[in-house]
Amino acid sequence: MSDCLFCRIAAGEIPADIVYQDEKVVAFRDINPKAEVHLLLIPREHVDSLNAVTPAHDELLGYMLRLTAKLAREQGLADGYRTIINTGPGGGQVIFHLHLHLLGGKGLPGFE
Ligand code: AMP
Ligand code: ZN
């Protein structure tokens, strides 16, 4: 069993509020939302962070970005949204399984 929280969510071993999943990615609601809509998109494949991405991931990353726009539309974020990928401790990354934050709606924070 993996000790990575997001691998375990992707495997269905830990519950999450999943809004979308397919063979490549899973999207679920952040447990501590920073805005009205706050989703996390993860690849099923364990990748530590953006720093661990290789050319073999190019298609996966393009797919994740395109899916982000689709999920934003489905979440009613017609006016726009913000995407964030925290990388490394200095970038505020806490969970070392690559994930993209999709934030939008009321309460969207600005940059400090
Ligand atoms: P980061 O700081 O980019 O690593 O973000 C990690 C995010 O994961 C934070 O926004 C947390 O609120 C979120 N998080 C942690 N545990 C869970 C969980 N079990 N289900 C959903 N989101 C989580
Ligand atoms: Zn993982």
Tab-separated table of N, CA and C and ligand atoms in Angstrom:
chain	number	residue	atom	x	y	z
A	1	MET	N	0.845	-1.201	0.000
A	1	MET	CA	0.000	0.000	0.000
A	1	MET	C	0.881	1.252	0.000
A	2	SER	N	0.536	2.209	-0.837
A	2	SER	CA	1.331	3.437	-0.929
A	2	SER	C	1.153	4.282	0.331
A	3	ASP	N	2.212	5.000	0.718
A	3	ASP	CA	2.054	5.927	1.835
A	3	ASP	C	1.821	7.352	1.325
A	4	CYS	N	1.552	7.477	0.029
A	4	CYS	CA	1.249	8.798	-0.536
A	4	CYS	C	-0.264	9.027	-0.465
A	5	LEU	N	-0.656	10.109	0.199
A	5	LEU	CA	-2.082	10.397	0.394
A	5	LEU	C	-2.835	10.461	-0.935
A	6	PHE	N	-2.268	11.148	-1.921
A	6	PHE	CA	-3.015	11.322	-3.173
A	6	PHE	C	-3.033	10.038	-4.001
A	7	CYS	N	-1.992	9.209	-3.909
A	7	CYS	CA	-2.074	7.888	-4.545
A	7	CYS	C	-3.207	7.083	-3.913
A	8	ARG	N	-3.347	7.218	-2.612
A	8	ARG	CA	-4.385	6.456	-1.915
A	8	ARG	C	-5.782	6.979	-2.258
A	9	ILE	N	-5.911	8.280	-2.437
A	9	ILE	CA	-7.198	8.824	-2.886
A	9	ILE	C	-7.498	8.319	-4.298
A	10	ALA	N	-6.491	8.340	-5.174
A	10	ALA	CA	-6.694	7.880	-6.556
A	10	ALA	C	-7.088	6.404	-6.590
A	11	ALA	N	-6.554	5.630	-5.643
A	11	ALA	CA	-6.847	4.192	-5.593
A	11	ALA	C	-8.166	3.884	-4.885
A	12	GLY	N	-8.799	4.931	-4.328
A	12	GLY	CA	-10.064	4.724	-3.626
A	12	GLY	C	-9.883	4.194	-2.209
A	13	GLU	N	-8.663	4.252	-1.701
A	13	GLU	CA	-8.390	3.733	-0.348
A	13	GLU	C	-8.723	4.758	0.734
A	14	ILE	N	-8.732	6.029	0.346
A	14	ILE	CA	-9.099	7.111	1.263
A	14	ILE	C	-10.200	7.902	0.572
A	15	PRO	N	-11.292	8.185	1.292
A	15	PRO	CA	-12.400	8.873	0.636
A	15	PRO	C	-12.055	10.314	0.278
A	16	ALA	N	-12.648	10.766	-0.814
A	16	ALA	CA	-12.511	12.164	-1.226
A	16	ALA	C	-13.772	12.508	-2.006
A	17	ASP	N	-14.037	13.791	-2.116
A	17	ASP	CA	-15.198	14.256	-2.879
A	17	ASP	C	-14.770	14.383	-4.339
A	18	ILE	N	-14.821	13.258	-5.026
A	18	ILE	CA	-14.316	13.183	-6.400
A	18	ILE	C	-15.344	13.759	-7.365
A	19	VAL	N	-14.917	14.704	-8.198
A	19	VAL	CA	-15.834	15.311	-9.165
A	19	VAL	C	-15.598	14.776	-10.571
A	20	TYR	N	-14.432	14.181	-10.810
A	20	TYR	CA	-14.142	13.632	-12.134
A	20	TYR	C	-13.020	12.617	-11.995
A	21	GLN	N	-13.096	11.539	-12.753
A	21	GLN	CA	-11.951	10.628	-12.836
A	21	GLN	C	-11.997	9.853	-14.128
A	22	ASP	N	-10.826	9.531	-14.621
A	22	ASP	CA	-10.704	8.640	-15.777
A	22	ASP	C	-9.422	7.827	-15.602
A	23	GLU	N	-8.961	7.215	-16.657
A	23	GLU	CA	-7.808	6.310	-16.494
A	23	GLU	C	-6.500	7.059	-16.199
A	24	LYS	N	-6.476	8.357	-16.482
A	24	LYS	CA	-5.226	9.120	-16.319
A	24	LYS	C	-5.219	10.050	-15.115
A	25	VAL	N	-6.365	10.639	-14.787
A	25	VAL	CA	-6.401	11.697	-13.766
A	25	VAL	C	-7.598	11.538	-12.833
A	26	VAL	N	-7.475	12.189	-11.673
A	26	VAL	CA	-8.589	12.266	-10.724
A	26	VAL	C	-8.689	13.723	-10.277
A	27	ALA	N	-9.914	14.228	-10.154
A	27	ALA	CA	-10.141	15.585	-9.642
A	27	ALA	C	-11.090	15.489	-8.452
A	28	PHE	N	-10.714	16.148	-7.365
A	28	PHE	CA	-11.546	16.097	-6.154
A	28	PHE	C	-11.483	17.438	-5.439
A	29	ARG	N	-12.448	17.646	-4.540
A	29	ARG	CA	-12.516	18.924	-3.818
A	29	ARG	C	-11.458	18.969	-2.726
A	30	ASP	N	-10.790	20.131	-2.649
A	30	ASP	CA	-9.802	20.330	-1.584
A	30	ASP	C	-10.526	20.291	-0.244
A	31	ILE	N	-9.925	19.613	0.726
A	31	ILE	CA	-10.546	19.425	2.036
A	31	ILE	C	-10.582	20.744	2.824
A	32	ASN	N	-9.759	21.683	2.434
A	32	ASN	CA	-9.680	22.983	3.118
A	32	ASN	C	-9.775	24.093	2.066
A	33	PRO	N	-10.992	24.255	1.502
A	33	PRO	CA	-11.126	25.108	0.315
A	33	PRO	C	-10.779	26.568	0.589
A	34	LYS	N	-10.038	27.159	-0.359
A	34	LYS	CA	-9.625	28.560	-0.255
A	34	LYS	C	-10.535	29.462	-1.093
A	35	ALA	N	-11.521	28.895	-1.728
A	35	ALA	CA	-12.488	29.651	-2.520
A	35	ALA	C	-13.731	28.769	-2.667
A	36	GLU	N	-14.794	29.380	-3.189
A	36	GLU	CA	-16.068	28.654	-3.336
A	36	GLU	C	-15.856	27.337	-4.083
A	37	VAL	N	-15.099	27.391	-5.160
A	37	VAL	CA	-14.716	26.177	-5.886
A	37	VAL	C	-13.209	25.999	-5.697
A	38	HIS	N	-12.813	24.864	-5.175
A	38	HIS	CA	-11.382	24.577	-5.017
A	38	HIS	C	-11.179	23.089	-5.268
A	39	LEU	N	-10.753	22.787	-6.490
A	39	LEU	CA	-10.504	21.393	-6.867
A	39	LEU	C	-9.011	21.142	-6.941
A	40	LEU	N	-8.645	19.886	-6.746
A	40	LEU	CA	-7.280	19.435	-6.986
A	40	LEU	C	-7.317	18.417	-8.114
A	41	LEU	N	-6.487	18.620	-9.126
A	41	LEU	CA	-6.369	17.659	-10.229
A	41	LEU	C	-5.042	16.937	-10.069
A	42	ILE	N	-5.082	15.621	-10.074
A	42	ILE	CA	-3.839	14.849	-9.931
A	42	ILE	C	-3.750	13.795	-11.036
A	43	PRO	N	-2.521	13.473	-11.447
A	43	PRO	CA	-2.364	12.300	-12.313
A	43	PRO	C	-2.473	11.043	-11.448
A	44	ARG	N	-2.990	9.979	-12.003
A	44	ARG	CA	-3.003	8.701	-11.253
A	44	ARG	C	-1.580	8.224	-11.004
A	45	GLU	N	-0.726	8.485	-11.986
A	45	GLU	CA	0.685	8.129	-11.816
A	45	GLU	C	1.299	9.002	-10.725
A	46	HIS	N	2.077	8.385	-9.846
A	46	HIS	CA	2.762	9.178	-8.825
A	46	HIS	C	3.929	9.935	-9.445
A	47	VAL	N	3.848	11.260	-9.384
A	47	VAL	CA	4.938	12.150	-9.789
A	47	VAL	C	5.113	13.097	-8.608
A	48	ASP	N	6.334	13.199	-8.081
A	48	ASP	CA	6.553	13.988	-6.851
A	48	ASP	C	6.124	15.443	-7.000
A	49	SER	N	6.532	16.057	-8.086
A	49	SER	CA	6.280	17.490	-8.269
A	49	SER	C	6.595	17.834	-9.714
A	50	LEU	N	6.431	19.092	-10.073
A	50	LEU	CA	6.803	19.532	-11.427
A	50	LEU	C	8.278	19.233	-11.694
A	51	ASN	N	9.096	19.263	-10.646
A	51	ASN	CA	10.532	19.011	-10.814
A	51	ASN	C	10.832	17.583	-11.240
A	52	ALA	N	9.881	16.682	-11.099
A	52	ALA	CA	10.094	15.278	-11.458
A	52	ALA	C	9.496	14.945	-12.828
A	53	VAL	N	8.968	15.961	-13.491
A	53	VAL	CA	8.345	15.744	-14.796
A	53	VAL	C	9.417	15.516	-15.860
A	54	THR	N	9.156	14.578	-16.751
A	54	THR	CA	10.066	14.271	-17.866
A	54	THR	C	9.292	14.444	-19.181
A	55	PRO	N	10.000	14.381	-20.309
A	55	PRO	CA	9.286	14.488	-21.591
A	55	PRO	C	8.178	13.437	-21.739
A	56	ALA	N	8.311	12.324	-21.032
A	56	ALA	CA	7.273	11.284	-21.110
A	56	ALA	C	5.939	11.772	-20.535
A	57	HIS	N	5.974	12.875	-19.779
A	57	HIS	CA	4.755	13.397	-19.165
A	57	HIS	C	4.111	14.529	-19.979
A	58	ASP	N	4.714	14.893	-21.094
A	58	ASP	CA	4.214	16.059	-21.835
A	58	ASP	C	2.734	15.901	-22.192
A	59	GLU	N	2.371	14.746	-22.672
A	59	GLU	CA	0.984	14.535	-23.089
A	59	GLU	C	0.045	14.602	-21.878
A	60	LEU	N	0.476	13.996	-20.778
A	60	LEU	CA	-0.327	13.985	-19.549
A	60	LEU	C	-0.569	15.417	-19.045
A	61	LEU	N	0.470	16.235	-19.050
A	61	LEU	CA	0.325	17.603	-18.543
A	61	LEU	C	-0.582	18.430	-19.448
A	62	GLY	N	-0.445	18.255	-20.752
A	62	GLY	CA	-1.333	18.947	-21.684
A	62	GLY	C	-2.775	18.519	-21.461
A	63	TYR	N	-2.956	17.255	-21.248
A	63	TYR	CA	-4.295	16.713	-20.986
A	63	TYR	C	-4.866	17.312	-19.705
A	64	MET	N	-4.043	17.397	-18.660
A	64	MET	CA	-4.518	17.948	-17.381
A	64	MET	C	-4.950	19.415	-17.534
A	65	LEU	N	-4.198	20.179	-18.306
A	65	LEU	CA	-4.554	21.595	-18.483
A	65	LEU	C	-5.848	21.737	-19.270
A	66	ARG	N	-5.999	20.933	-20.291
A	66	ARG	CA	-7.232	21.000	-21.090
A	66	ARG	C	-8.425	20.567	-20.246
A	67	LEU	N	-8.225	19.553	-19.439
A	67	LEU	CA	-9.288	19.077	-18.553
A	67	LEU	C	-9.645	20.144	-17.509
A	68	THR	N	-8.639	20.881	-17.053
A	68	THR	CA	-8.880	21.951	-16.078
A	68	THR	C	-9.916	22.940	-16.623
A	69	ALA	N	-9.739	23.349	-17.864
A	69	ALA	CA	-10.684	24.302	-18.469
A	69	ALA	C	-12.083	23.693	-18.562
A	70	LYS	N	-12.146	22.426	-18.880
A	70	LYS	CA	-13.453	21.748	-18.981
A	70	LYS	C	-14.122	21.672	-17.607
A	71	LEU	N	-13.352	21.310	-16.586
A	71	LEU	CA	-13.919	21.208	-15.232
A	71	LEU	C	-14.346	22.591	-14.727
A	72	ALA	N	-13.562	23.617	-15.043
A	72	ALA	CA	-13.927	24.982	-14.633
A	72	ALA	C	-15.278	25.358	-15.237
A	73	ARG	N	-15.464	25.049	-16.499
A	73	ARG	CA	-16.759	25.328	-17.152
A	73	ARG	C	-17.861	24.569	-16.427
A	74	GLU	N	-17.623	23.309	-16.154
A	74	GLU	CA	-18.651	22.477	-15.503
A	74	GLU	C	-18.961	22.948	-14.091
A	75	GLN	N	-17.983	23.602	-13.440
A	75	GLN	CA	-18.193	24.124	-12.084
A	75	GLN	C	-18.838	25.510	-12.117
A	76	GLY	N	-19.151	25.998	-13.312
A	76	GLY	CA	-19.843	27.284	-13.433
A	76	GLY	C	-18.933	28.491	-13.387
A	77	LEU	N	-17.649	28.282	-13.630
A	77	LEU	CA	-16.693	29.387	-13.521
A	77	LEU	C	-16.517	30.088	-14.866
A	78	ALA	N	-17.655	30.518	-15.423
A	78	ALA	CA	-17.629	31.132	-16.751
A	78	ALA	C	-16.837	32.430	-16.747
A	79	ASP	N	-16.784	33.082	-15.589
A	79	ASP	CA	-16.116	34.383	-15.478
A	79	ASP	C	-14.592	34.254	-15.358
A	80	GLY	N	-14.130	33.059	-15.048
A	80	GLY	CA	-12.687	32.850	-14.927
A	80	GLY	C	-12.325	32.095	-13.663
A	81	TYR	N	-11.082	31.785	-13.548
A	81	TYR	CA	-10.608	30.951	-12.429
A	81	TYR	C	-9.100	31.090	-12.330
A	82	ARG	N	-8.533	30.528	-11.274
A	82	ARG	CA	-7.077	30.581	-11.073
A	82	ARG	C	-6.537	29.166	-10.945
A	83	THR	N	-5.387	28.906	-11.541
A	83	THR	CA	-4.727	27.605	-11.405
A	83	THR	C	-3.382	27.819	-10.724
A	84	ILE	N	-3.048	26.919	-9.810
A	84	ILE	CA	-1.794	27.023	-9.055
A	84	ILE	C	-1.160	25.638	-8.962
A	85	ILE	N	0.137	25.567	-9.199
A	85	ILE	CA	0.898	24.351	-8.905
A	85	ILE	C	2.042	24.761	-7.978
A	86	ASN	N	1.934	24.386	-6.711
A	86	ASN	CA	3.004	24.659	-5.758
A	86	ASN	C	4.095	23.606	-5.943
A	87	THR	N	5.335	24.059	-5.991
A	87	THR	CA	6.450	23.134	-6.226
A	87	THR	C	7.534	23.308	-5.176
A	88	GLY	N	7.771	22.235	-4.426
A	88	GLY	CA	8.830	22.233	-3.415
A	88	GLY	C	8.432	23.019	-2.175
A	89	PRO	N	9.177	22.813	-1.098
A	89	PRO	CA	8.857	23.501	0.169
A	89	PRO	C	8.819	25.022	0.000
A	90	GLY	N	9.747	25.549	-0.794
A	90	GLY	CA	9.790	26.997	-1.003
A	90	GLY	C	8.597	27.517	-1.780
A	91	GLY	N	7.920	26.630	-2.505
A	91	GLY	CA	6.728	27.010	-3.266
A	91	GLY	C	5.450	26.677	-2.527
A	92	GLY	N	5.596	26.207	-1.288
A	92	GLY	CA	4.407	25.909	-0.485
A	92	GLY	C	3.828	24.531	-0.717
A	93	GLN	N	4.579	23.664	-1.412
A	93	GLN	CA	4.066	22.307	-1.635
A	93	GLN	C	4.140	21.512	-0.336
A	94	VAL	N	3.018	20.922	0.042
A	94	VAL	CA	2.929	20.149	1.283
A	94	VAL	C	2.777	18.664	0.958
A	95	ILE	N	2.066	18.377	-0.122
A	95	ILE	CA	1.840	16.981	-0.523
A	95	ILE	C	2.647	16.718	-1.792
A	96	PHE	N	3.563	15.759	-1.682
A	96	PHE	CA	4.504	15.533	-2.783
A	96	PHE	C	3.989	14.482	-3.756
A	97	HIS	N	2.818	14.782	-4.285
A	97	HIS	CA	2.248	14.110	-5.454
A	97	HIS	C	1.711	15.268	-6.291
A	98	LEU	N	2.258	15.426	-7.482
A	98	LEU	CA	1.910	16.559	-8.347
A	98	LEU	C	0.404	16.820	-8.344
A	99	HIS	N	0.036	18.066	-8.106
A	99	HIS	CA	-1.381	18.426	-8.164
A	99	HIS	C	-1.539	19.866	-8.598
A	100	LEU	N	-2.634	20.098	-9.281
A	100	LEU	CA	-2.967	21.426	-9.777
A	100	LEU	C	-4.201	21.906	-9.025
A	101	HIS	N	-4.093	23.076	-8.422
A	101	HIS	CA	-5.242	23.683	-7.742
A	101	HIS	C	-6.062	24.452	-8.771
A	102	LEU	N	-7.363	24.224	-8.783
A	102	LEU	CA	-8.299	25.003	-9.600
A	102	LEU	C	-9.212	25.750	-8.636
A	103	LEU	N	-9.098	27.072	-8.645
A	103	LEU	CA	-9.822	27.915	-7.688
A	103	LEU	C	-10.696	28.908	-8.432
A	104	GLY	N	-11.896	29.140	-7.895
A	104	GLY	CA	-12.753	30.147	-8.512
A	104	GLY	C	-14.004	30.383	-7.694
A	105	GLY	N	-14.770	31.361	-8.129
A	105	GLY	CA	-15.997	31.729	-7.424
A	105	GLY	C	-15.707	32.656	-6.267
A	106	LYS	N	-16.686	32.761	-5.366
A	106	LYS	CA	-16.561	33.689	-4.236
A	106	LYS	C	-15.358	33.344	-3.358
A	107	GLY	N	-14.701	34.395	-2.859
A	107	GLY	CA	-13.615	34.193	-1.908
A	107	GLY	C	-12.278	33.895	-2.536
A	108	LEU	N	-12.208	34.014	-3.856
A	108	LEU	CA	-10.926	33.733	-4.514
A	108	LEU	C	-9.857	34.665	-3.952
A	109	PRO	N	-8.823	34.102	-3.327
A	109	PRO	CA	-7.807	34.973	-2.710
A	109	PRO	C	-6.900	35.600	-3.759
A	110	GLY	N	-6.343	36.736	-3.417
A	110	GLY	CA	-5.341	37.352	-4.284
A	110	GLY	C	-3.973	36.831	-3.924
A	111	PHE	N	-2.995	37.307	-4.628
A	111	PHE	CA	-1.607	36.978	-4.262
A	111	PHE	C	-1.174	37.887	-3.133
A	112	GLU	N	-0.551	37.313	-2.102
A	112	GLU	CA	-0.059	38.137	-0.987
A	112	GLU	C	1.280	38.755	-1.371
B	1	AMP	P1	-0.062	21.958	-1.586
B	1	AMP	O1	0.219	22.972	-0.521
B	1	AMP	O2	-0.024	22.550	-2.973
B	1	AMP	O3	0.773	20.708	-1.444
B	1	AMP	O4	-1.576	21.589	-1.398
B	1	AMP	C1	-2.048	20.469	-0.737
B	1	AMP	C2	-3.542	20.635	-0.651
B	1	AMP	O5	-4.102	19.370	-0.347
B	1	AMP	C3	-4.011	21.613	0.421
B	1	AMP	O6	-4.786	22.654	-0.188
B	1	AMP	C4	-4.856	20.745	1.355
B	1	AMP	O7	-5.994	21.416	1.857
B	1	AMP	C5	-5.246	19.589	0.445
B	1	AMP	N1	-5.541	18.324	1.120
B	1	AMP	C6	-4.830	17.718	2.096
B	1	AMP	N2	-5.383	16.557	2.442
B	1	AMP	C7	-6.489	16.407	1.660
B	1	AMP	C8	-7.485	15.391	1.533
B	1	AMP	N3	-7.486	14.278	2.290
B	1	AMP	N4	-8.482	15.589	0.632
B	1	AMP	C9	-8.510	16.701	-0.125
B	1	AMP	N5	-7.586	17.671	-0.081
B	1	AMP	C10	-6.584	17.536	0.809
B	2	ZN	ZN	1.333	9.661	-4.994
